[in-house]
């Protein structure tokens, strides 16, 4: 594996197409509500504080990233959304939401995260079955089977 060492930016970026998890709770939406527009959220990457929700103004005030870096992060996170939804649609998987982190390498911001059922919510388009880490988080069982199902649909393996 070829890797690049990153100086991680302490902002977790969450992109949401359909309400679930903390967004559904915070805004009083039923899980599964389709958002009229894609929602972009930022969380301060700090375990001791429990990764609180923050906005662009907090990011600037805490000097976590420059406005230029945040613009790149915003457009890249949304580009990932378009690519992922197109990739998953033919295998009948809805991309509900996902989390991305970014870092700096030789002065340049680059995506520094995995994209997997651990960091995304994937629901079967027809049945709504959860094919992601919520199977573990919510004690739904068949965690491995769900991850294997995603692999099988994408690779035929
Ligand atoms: N997420 C993640 N790592 C985190 C927090 C969230 O990968 O530390 C992902 C999570 O898998 C989901 C999305 O970000 O796809 C939104 O998570 P949410 O805020 O709804 O929190 P949760 O309900 O997972 O606590």
mmCIF file of N, CA, C and O in Angstrom, residues 93 100 129-130 132 151 153:
data_model
loop_
_atom_site.group_PDB
_atom_site.id
_atom_site.type_symbol
_atom_site.label_atom_id
_atom_site.label_comp_id
_atom_site.label_asym_id
_atom_site.label_seq_id
_atom_site.Cartn_x
_atom_site.Cartn_y
_atom_site.Cartn_z
ATOM 1 N N UNK A 93 -28.200 0.398 -4.097
ATOM 2 C CA UNK A 93 -27.839 0.863 -2.752
ATOM 3 C C UNK A 93 -28.013 2.381 -2.700
ATOM 4 O O UNK A 93 -27.505 3.103 -3.562
ATOM 5 N N UNK A 100 -16.262 12.197 6.055
ATOM 6 C CA UNK A 100 -14.936 12.295 5.432
ATOM 7 C C UNK A 100 -14.023 13.167 6.286
ATOM 8 O O UNK A 100 -14.486 14.108 6.918
ATOM 9 N N UNK A 129 -33.209 -2.193 3.864
ATOM 10 C CA UNK A 129 -32.332 -2.936 4.778
ATOM 11 C C UNK A 129 -30.998 -2.209 4.971
ATOM 12 O O UNK A 129 -30.414 -1.711 4.005
ATOM 13 N N UNK A 130 -30.542 -2.148 6.211
ATOM 14 C CA UNK A 130 -29.288 -1.456 6.498
ATOM 15 C C UNK A 130 -28.102 -2.367 6.173
ATOM 16 O O UNK A 130 -28.043 -3.502 6.652
ATOM 17 N N UNK A 132 -24.705 -1.501 6.692
ATOM 18 C CA UNK A 132 -23.590 -0.690 7.190
ATOM 19 C C UNK A 132 -23.421 -0.893 8.688
ATOM 20 O O UNK A 132 -24.071 -1.748 9.286
ATOM 21 N N UNK A 151 -19.942 -5.883 -0.782
ATOM 22 C CA UNK A 151 -18.810 -6.324 -1.611
ATOM 23 C C UNK A 151 -19.313 -7.141 -2.806
ATOM 24 O O UNK A 151 -18.883 -6.919 -3.944
ATOM 25 N N UNK A 153 -22.241 -7.130 -4.259
ATOM 26 C CA UNK A 153 -22.952 -6.334 -5.274
ATOM 27 C C UNK A 153 -21.985 -5.513 -6.122
ATOM 28 O O UNK A 153 -22.210 -5.293 -7.306
#
